[in-house]
mmCIF file of C-alpha atoms in Angstrom:
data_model
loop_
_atom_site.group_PDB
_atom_site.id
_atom_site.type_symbol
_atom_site.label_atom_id
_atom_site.label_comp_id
_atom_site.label_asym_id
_atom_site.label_seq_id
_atom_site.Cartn_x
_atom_site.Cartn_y
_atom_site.Cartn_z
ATOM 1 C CA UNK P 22 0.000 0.000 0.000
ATOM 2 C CA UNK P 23 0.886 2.988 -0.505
ATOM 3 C CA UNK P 24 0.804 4.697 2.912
ATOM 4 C CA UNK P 25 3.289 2.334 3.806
ATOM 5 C CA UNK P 26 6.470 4.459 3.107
ATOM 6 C CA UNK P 27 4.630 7.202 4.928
ATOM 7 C CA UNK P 28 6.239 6.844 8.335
ATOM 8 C CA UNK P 29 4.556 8.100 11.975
ATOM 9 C CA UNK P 30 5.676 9.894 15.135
ATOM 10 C CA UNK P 31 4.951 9.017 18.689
ATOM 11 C CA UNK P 32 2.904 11.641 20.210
ATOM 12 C CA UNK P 33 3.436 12.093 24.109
ATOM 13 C CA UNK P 34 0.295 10.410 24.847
ATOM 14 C CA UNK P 35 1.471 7.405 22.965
ATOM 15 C CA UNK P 36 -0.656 7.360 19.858
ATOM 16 C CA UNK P 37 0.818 7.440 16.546
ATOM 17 C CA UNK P 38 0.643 10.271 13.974
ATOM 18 C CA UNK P 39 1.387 10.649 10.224
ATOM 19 C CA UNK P 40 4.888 12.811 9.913
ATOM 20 C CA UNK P 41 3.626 13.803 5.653
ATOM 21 C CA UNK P 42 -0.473 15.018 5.264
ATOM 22 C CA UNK P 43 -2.200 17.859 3.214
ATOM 23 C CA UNK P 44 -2.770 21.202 4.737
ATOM 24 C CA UNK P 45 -6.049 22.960 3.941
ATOM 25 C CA UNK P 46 -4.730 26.619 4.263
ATOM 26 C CA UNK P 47 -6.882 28.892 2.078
ATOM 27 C CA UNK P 48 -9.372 26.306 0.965
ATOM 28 C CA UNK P 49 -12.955 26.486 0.979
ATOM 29 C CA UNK P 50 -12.673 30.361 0.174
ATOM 30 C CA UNK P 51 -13.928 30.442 -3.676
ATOM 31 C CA UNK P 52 -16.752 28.103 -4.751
ATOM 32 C CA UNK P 53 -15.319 27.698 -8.207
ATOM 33 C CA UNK P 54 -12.019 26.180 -6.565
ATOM 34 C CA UNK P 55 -13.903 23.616 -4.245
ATOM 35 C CA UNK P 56 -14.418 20.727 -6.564
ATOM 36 C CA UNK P 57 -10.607 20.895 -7.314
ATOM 37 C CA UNK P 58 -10.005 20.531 -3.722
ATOM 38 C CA UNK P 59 -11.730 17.632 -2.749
ATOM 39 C CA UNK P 60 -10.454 16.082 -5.911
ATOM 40 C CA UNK P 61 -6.860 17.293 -4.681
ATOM 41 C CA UNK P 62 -7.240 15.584 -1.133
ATOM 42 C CA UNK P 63 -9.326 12.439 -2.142
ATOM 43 C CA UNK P 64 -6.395 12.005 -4.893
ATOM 44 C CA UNK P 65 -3.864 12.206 -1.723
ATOM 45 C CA UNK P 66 -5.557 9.496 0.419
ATOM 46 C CA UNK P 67 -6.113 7.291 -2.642
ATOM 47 C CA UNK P 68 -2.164 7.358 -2.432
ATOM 48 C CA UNK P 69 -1.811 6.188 1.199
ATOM 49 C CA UNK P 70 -1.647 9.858 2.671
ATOM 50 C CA UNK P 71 -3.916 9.710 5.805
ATOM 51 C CA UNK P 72 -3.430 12.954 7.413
ATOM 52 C CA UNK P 73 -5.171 16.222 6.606
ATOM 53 C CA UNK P 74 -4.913 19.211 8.175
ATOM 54 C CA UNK P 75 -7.893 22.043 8.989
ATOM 55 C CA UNK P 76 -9.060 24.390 11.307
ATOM 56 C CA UNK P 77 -12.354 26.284 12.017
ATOM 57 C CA UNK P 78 -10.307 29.679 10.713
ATOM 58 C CA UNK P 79 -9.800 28.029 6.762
ATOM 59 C CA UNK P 80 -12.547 29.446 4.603
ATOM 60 C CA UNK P 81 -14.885 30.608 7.668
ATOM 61 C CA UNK P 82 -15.138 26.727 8.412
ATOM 62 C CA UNK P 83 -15.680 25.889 4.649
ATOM 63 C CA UNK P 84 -12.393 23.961 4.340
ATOM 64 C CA UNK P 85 -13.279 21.536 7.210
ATOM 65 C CA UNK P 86 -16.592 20.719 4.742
ATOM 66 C CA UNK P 87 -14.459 20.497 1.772
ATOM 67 C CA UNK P 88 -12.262 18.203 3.887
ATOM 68 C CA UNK P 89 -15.655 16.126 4.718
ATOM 69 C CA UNK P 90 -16.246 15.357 1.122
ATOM 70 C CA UNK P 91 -13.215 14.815 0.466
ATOM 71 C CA UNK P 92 -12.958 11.860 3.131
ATOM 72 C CA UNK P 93 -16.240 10.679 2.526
ATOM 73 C CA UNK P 94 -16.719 7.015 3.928
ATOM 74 C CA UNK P 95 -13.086 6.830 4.884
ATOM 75 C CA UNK P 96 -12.967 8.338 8.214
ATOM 76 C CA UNK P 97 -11.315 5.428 10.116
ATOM 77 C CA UNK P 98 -8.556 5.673 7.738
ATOM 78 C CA UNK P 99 -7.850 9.117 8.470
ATOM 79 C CA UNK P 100 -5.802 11.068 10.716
ATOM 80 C CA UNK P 101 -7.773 14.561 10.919
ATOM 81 C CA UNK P 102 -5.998 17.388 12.344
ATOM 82 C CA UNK P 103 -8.180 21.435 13.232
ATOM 83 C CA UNK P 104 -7.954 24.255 15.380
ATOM 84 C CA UNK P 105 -9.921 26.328 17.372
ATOM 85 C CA UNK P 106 -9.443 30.454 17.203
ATOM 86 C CA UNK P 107 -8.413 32.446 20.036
ATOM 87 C CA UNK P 108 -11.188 34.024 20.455
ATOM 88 C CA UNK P 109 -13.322 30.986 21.088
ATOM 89 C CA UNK P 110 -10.871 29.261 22.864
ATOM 90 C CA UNK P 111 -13.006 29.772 26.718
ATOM 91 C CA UNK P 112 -14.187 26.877 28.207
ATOM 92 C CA UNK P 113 -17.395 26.846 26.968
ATOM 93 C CA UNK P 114 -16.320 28.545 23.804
ATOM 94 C CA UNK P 115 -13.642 25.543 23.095
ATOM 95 C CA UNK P 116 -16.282 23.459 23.643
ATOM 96 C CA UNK P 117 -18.950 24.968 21.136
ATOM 97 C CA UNK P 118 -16.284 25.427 18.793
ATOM 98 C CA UNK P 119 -15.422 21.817 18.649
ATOM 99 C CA UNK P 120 -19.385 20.840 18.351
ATOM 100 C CA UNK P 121 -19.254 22.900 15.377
ATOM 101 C CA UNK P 122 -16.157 21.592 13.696
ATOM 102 C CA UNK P 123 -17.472 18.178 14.312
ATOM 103 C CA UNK P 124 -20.668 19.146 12.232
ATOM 104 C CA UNK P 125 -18.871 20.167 9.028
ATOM 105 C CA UNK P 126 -16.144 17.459 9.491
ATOM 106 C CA UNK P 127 -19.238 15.245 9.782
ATOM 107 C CA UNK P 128 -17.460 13.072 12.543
ATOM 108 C CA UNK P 129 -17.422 11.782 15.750
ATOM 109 C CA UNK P 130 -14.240 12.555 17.243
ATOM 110 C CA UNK P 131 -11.357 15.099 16.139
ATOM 111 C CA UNK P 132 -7.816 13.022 16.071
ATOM 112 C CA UNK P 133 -5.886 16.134 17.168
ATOM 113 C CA UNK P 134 -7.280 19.415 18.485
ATOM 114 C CA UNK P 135 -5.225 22.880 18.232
ATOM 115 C CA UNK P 136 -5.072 26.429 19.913
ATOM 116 C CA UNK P 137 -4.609 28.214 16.707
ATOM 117 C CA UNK P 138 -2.566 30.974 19.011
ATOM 118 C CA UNK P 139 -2.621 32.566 21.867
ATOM 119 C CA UNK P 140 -5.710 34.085 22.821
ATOM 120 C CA UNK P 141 -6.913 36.453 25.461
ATOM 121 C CA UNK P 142 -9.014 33.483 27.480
ATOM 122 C CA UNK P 143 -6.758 31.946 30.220
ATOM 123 C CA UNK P 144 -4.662 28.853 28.993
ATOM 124 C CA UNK P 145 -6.359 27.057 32.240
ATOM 125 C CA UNK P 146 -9.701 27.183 30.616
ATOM 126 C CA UNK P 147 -8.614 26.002 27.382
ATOM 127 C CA UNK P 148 -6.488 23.128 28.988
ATOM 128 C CA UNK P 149 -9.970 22.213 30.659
ATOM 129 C CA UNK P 150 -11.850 21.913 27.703
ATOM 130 C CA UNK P 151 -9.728 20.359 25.727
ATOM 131 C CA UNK P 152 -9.894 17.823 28.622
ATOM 132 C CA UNK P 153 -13.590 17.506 28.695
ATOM 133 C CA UNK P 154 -13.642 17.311 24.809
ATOM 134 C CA UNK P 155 -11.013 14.245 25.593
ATOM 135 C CA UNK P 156 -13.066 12.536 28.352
ATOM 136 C CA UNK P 157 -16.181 12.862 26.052
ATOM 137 C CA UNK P 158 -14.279 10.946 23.451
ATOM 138 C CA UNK P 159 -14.827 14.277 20.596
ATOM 139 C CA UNK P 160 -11.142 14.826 20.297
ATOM 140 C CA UNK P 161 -8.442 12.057 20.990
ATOM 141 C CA UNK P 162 -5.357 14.191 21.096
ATOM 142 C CA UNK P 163 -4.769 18.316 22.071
ATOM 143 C CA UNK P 164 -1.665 20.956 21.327
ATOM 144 C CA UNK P 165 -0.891 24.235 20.506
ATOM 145 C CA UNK P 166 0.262 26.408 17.083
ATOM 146 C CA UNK P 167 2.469 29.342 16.616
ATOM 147 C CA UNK P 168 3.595 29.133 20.201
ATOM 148 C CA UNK P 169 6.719 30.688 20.909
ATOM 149 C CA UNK P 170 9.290 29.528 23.870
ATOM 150 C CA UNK P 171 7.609 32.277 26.396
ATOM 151 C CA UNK P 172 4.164 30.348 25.490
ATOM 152 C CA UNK P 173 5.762 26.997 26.112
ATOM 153 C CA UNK P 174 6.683 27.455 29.055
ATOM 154 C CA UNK P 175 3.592 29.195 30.098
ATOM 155 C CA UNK P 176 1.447 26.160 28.942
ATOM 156 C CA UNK P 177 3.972 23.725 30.892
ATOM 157 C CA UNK P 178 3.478 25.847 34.192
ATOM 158 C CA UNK P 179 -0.407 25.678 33.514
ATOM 159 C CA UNK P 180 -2.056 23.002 35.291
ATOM 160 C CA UNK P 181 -2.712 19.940 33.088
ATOM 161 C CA UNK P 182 -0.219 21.680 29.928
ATOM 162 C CA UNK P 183 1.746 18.542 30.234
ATOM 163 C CA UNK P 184 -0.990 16.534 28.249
ATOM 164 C CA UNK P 185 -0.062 18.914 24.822
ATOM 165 C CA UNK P 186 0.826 16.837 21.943
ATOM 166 C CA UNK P 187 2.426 18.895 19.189
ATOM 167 C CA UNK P 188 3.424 22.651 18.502
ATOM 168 C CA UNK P 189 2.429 23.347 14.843
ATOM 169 C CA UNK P 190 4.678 26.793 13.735
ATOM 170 C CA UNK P 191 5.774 27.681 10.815
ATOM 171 C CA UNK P 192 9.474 25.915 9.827
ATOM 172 C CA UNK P 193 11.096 25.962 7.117
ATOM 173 C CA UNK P 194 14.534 26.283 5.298
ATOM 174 C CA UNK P 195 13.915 30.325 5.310
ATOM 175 C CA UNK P 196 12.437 30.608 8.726
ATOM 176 C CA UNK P 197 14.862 28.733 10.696
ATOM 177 C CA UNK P 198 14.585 30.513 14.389
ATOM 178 C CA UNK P 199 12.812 28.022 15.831
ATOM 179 C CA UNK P 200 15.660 25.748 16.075
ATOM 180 C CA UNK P 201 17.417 27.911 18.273
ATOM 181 C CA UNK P 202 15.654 27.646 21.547
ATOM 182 C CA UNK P 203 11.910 25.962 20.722
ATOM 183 C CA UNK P 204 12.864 22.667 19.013
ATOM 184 C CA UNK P 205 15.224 21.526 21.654
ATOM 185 C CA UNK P 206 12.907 22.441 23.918
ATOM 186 C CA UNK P 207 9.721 20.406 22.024
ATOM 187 C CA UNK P 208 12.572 17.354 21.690
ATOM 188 C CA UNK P 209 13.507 17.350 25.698
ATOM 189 C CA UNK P 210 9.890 16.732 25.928
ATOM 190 C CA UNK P 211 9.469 14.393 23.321
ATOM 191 C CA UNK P 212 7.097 16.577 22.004
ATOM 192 C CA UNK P 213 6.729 16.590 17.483
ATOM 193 C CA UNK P 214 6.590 19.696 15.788
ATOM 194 C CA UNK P 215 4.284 20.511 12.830
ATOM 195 C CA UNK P 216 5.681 22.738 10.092
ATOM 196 C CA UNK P 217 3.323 24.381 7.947
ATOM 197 C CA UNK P 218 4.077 26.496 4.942
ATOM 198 C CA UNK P 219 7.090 23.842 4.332
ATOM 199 C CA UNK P 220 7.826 25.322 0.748
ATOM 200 C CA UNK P 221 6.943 28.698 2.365
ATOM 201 C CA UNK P 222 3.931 28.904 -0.326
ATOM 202 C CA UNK P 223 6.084 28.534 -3.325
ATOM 203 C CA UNK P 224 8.592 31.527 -2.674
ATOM 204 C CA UNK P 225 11.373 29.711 -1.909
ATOM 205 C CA UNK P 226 11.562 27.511 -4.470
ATOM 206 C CA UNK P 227 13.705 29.559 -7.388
ATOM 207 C CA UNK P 228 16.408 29.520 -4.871
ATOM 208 C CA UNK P 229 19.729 28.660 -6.375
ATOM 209 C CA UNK P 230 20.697 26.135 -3.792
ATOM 210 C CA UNK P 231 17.550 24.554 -3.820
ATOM 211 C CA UNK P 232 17.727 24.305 -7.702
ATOM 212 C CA UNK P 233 21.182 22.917 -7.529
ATOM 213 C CA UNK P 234 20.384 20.188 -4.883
ATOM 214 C CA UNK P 235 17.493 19.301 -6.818
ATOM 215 C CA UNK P 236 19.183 18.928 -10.083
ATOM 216 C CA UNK P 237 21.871 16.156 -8.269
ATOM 217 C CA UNK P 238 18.625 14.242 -7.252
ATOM 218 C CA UNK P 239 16.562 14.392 -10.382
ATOM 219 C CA UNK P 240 13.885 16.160 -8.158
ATOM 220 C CA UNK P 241 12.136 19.331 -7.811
ATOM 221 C CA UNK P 242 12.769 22.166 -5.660
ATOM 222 C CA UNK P 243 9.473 21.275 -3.451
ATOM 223 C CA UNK P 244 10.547 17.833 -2.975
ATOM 224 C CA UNK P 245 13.780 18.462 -1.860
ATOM 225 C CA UNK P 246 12.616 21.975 0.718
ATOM 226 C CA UNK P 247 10.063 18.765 1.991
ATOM 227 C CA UNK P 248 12.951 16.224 2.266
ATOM 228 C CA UNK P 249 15.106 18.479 4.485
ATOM 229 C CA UNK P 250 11.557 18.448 6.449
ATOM 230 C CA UNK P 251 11.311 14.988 6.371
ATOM 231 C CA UNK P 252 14.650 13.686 7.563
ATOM 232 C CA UNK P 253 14.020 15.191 10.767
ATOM 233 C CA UNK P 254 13.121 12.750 13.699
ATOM 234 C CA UNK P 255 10.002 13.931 15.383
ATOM 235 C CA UNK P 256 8.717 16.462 12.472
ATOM 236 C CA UNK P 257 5.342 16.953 10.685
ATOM 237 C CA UNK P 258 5.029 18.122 7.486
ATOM 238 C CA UNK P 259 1.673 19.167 5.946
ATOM 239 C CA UNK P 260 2.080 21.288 2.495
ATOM 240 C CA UNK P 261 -0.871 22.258 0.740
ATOM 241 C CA UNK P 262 -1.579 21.379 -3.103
ATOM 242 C CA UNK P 263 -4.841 21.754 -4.706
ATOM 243 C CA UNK P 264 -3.374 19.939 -8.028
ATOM 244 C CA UNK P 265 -3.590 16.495 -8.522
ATOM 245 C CA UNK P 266 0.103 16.470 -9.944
ATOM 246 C CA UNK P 267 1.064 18.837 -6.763
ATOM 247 C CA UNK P 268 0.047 15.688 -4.427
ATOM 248 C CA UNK P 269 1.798 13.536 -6.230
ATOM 249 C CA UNK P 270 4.879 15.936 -6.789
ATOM 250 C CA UNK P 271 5.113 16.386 -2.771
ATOM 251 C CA UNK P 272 4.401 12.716 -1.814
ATOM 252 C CA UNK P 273 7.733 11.824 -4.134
ATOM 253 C CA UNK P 274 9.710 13.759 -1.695
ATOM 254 C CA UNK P 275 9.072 10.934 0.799
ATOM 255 C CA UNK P 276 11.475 8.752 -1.389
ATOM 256 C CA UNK P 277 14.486 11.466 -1.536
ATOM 257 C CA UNK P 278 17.572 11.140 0.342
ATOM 258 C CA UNK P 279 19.617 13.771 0.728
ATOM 259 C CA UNK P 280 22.998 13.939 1.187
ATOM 260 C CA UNK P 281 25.664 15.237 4.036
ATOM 261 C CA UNK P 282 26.480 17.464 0.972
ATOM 262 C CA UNK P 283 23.249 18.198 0.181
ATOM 263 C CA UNK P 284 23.040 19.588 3.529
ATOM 264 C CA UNK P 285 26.019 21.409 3.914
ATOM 265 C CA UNK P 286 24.571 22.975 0.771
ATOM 266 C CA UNK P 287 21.308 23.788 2.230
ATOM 267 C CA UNK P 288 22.813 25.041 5.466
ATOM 268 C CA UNK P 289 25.188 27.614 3.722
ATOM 269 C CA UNK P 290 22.330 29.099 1.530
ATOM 270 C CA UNK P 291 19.432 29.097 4.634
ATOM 271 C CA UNK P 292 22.273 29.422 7.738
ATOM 272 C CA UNK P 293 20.586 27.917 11.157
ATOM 273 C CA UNK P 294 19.942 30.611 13.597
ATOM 274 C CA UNK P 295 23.015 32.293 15.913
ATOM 275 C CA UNK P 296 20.408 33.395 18.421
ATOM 276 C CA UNK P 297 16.910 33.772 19.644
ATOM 277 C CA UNK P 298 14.330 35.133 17.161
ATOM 278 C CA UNK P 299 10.909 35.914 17.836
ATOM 279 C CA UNK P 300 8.866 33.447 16.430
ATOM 280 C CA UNK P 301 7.636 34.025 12.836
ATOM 281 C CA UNK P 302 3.923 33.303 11.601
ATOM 282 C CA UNK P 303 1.894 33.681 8.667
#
């Protein structure tokens, strides 16, 4: 099958996550683009790709129904990833959020439940939802995105923080400052980072180093951007592709191999950071 060569992290509460899936970033926002986008994701789990990401924020909640259709009768196959917004993220507004989300996902239970970012509502309350959503069986797994070291540590000295599974941020080879001071703190906890915006939506990707790396390999500038990803123990990766031959294009970047000179290539065009940055977001 397929989905075979697509390997999984261990999350910290000991269930088993996709590192490659489709983000959904931007979808559901034009009705003339929607029928290309379920075709996009149903082409991606027809290869074996079982993880999609969403979140309430993607198309006002239209890209969680696009991600419904696209999934269909294959729910149990699925690894489904969404978010709530800051500004819902109370207690009782986590809560209703997640109701919601469920609706258009047409599902039962949520795989993985974020904190888009940092809201005004007290972590506590969020913590405590996301717990209640847990013990209800409506989400199986909770984290965080676009939370810096400050709001790490923060969450950690918030009672029940310890049960957060994943901090999805934006990483790639031009935004780099995370691996400064937030990485090795996710790793001492044996906590996986998501990256999103892995090809940093296309701009990257006329690099010269990139070009030259993926000229040794055959490859494309994408694949090779989502194999530096992909070597990483402990890392997510979830670009987005609304073309059929996108899919297939990123999914061949799960067979690329690169180098110790590939790398030392890589790392002299995007250096790794010298000190703390503030954390970047899209």
């Amino acid at each position: 099958m397929a989905g075979a060569r697509i390997p999984t992290t261990t999350l910290p509460s000991g269930a088993t996550m996709p590192t490659f899936g489709l983000g959904t970033w931007r979808m559901g926002e034009t009705a003339a683009k929607r029928a290309d986008e379920v075709k996009a994701l149903a082409h991606g789990l027809s290869l074996g790709i079982t993880l999609i990401d969403t979140a309430e924020m993607y198309g006002d909640g239209e890209a969680e129904t696009v991600v419904a259709d696209a999934v269909g009768t294959k729910r149990d196959e699925v690894f489904i990833v969404s978010k709530v917004l800051p500004n819902n993220s109370s207690k009782r507004g986590t809560v209703a959020a997640c109701e919601r989300s469920l609706k258009r996902l047409k599902t039962d239970r949520i795989d993985l439940y974020l904190l888009h970012w940092r809201g005004s509502p007290p972590l506590r309350e969020t913590i405590e939802a996301f717990e209640a959503l847990k013990d209800s069986g409506k989400i199986l797994d909770w984290g965080v995105s676009n939370f810096d070291i400050g709001e790490m540590e923060e969450l950690a000295g918030t009672s029940g923080g310890d049960g957060c599974a994943t901090n999805q941020v934006l990483y790639n080879l031009t935004r780099r400052g995370i691996e400064y001071d937030l990485m090795p703190w996710c790793r001492g906890r044996k906590m996986p980072i998501t990256a999103y915006s892995p090809i940093e939506q296309g701009r990257m990707l006329g690099h010269a180093a990139l070009r030259d790396v993926a000229g040794r390999h055959k490859a494309t500038p994408a694949q090779v951007a989502l194999a530096w990803l992909l070597r990483q123990d402990g890392r997510i990766v979830i670009p987005k592709a609304t073309a059929l031959a996108h899919v297939e294009e990123d999914m061949a970047a799960l067979d690329l191999k690169l180098t110790s000179d590939d790398l030392a290539t890589l790392d002299r065009a995007f250096p790794p950071p010298k000190k703390a940055t503030s954390l970047d977001m899209l």
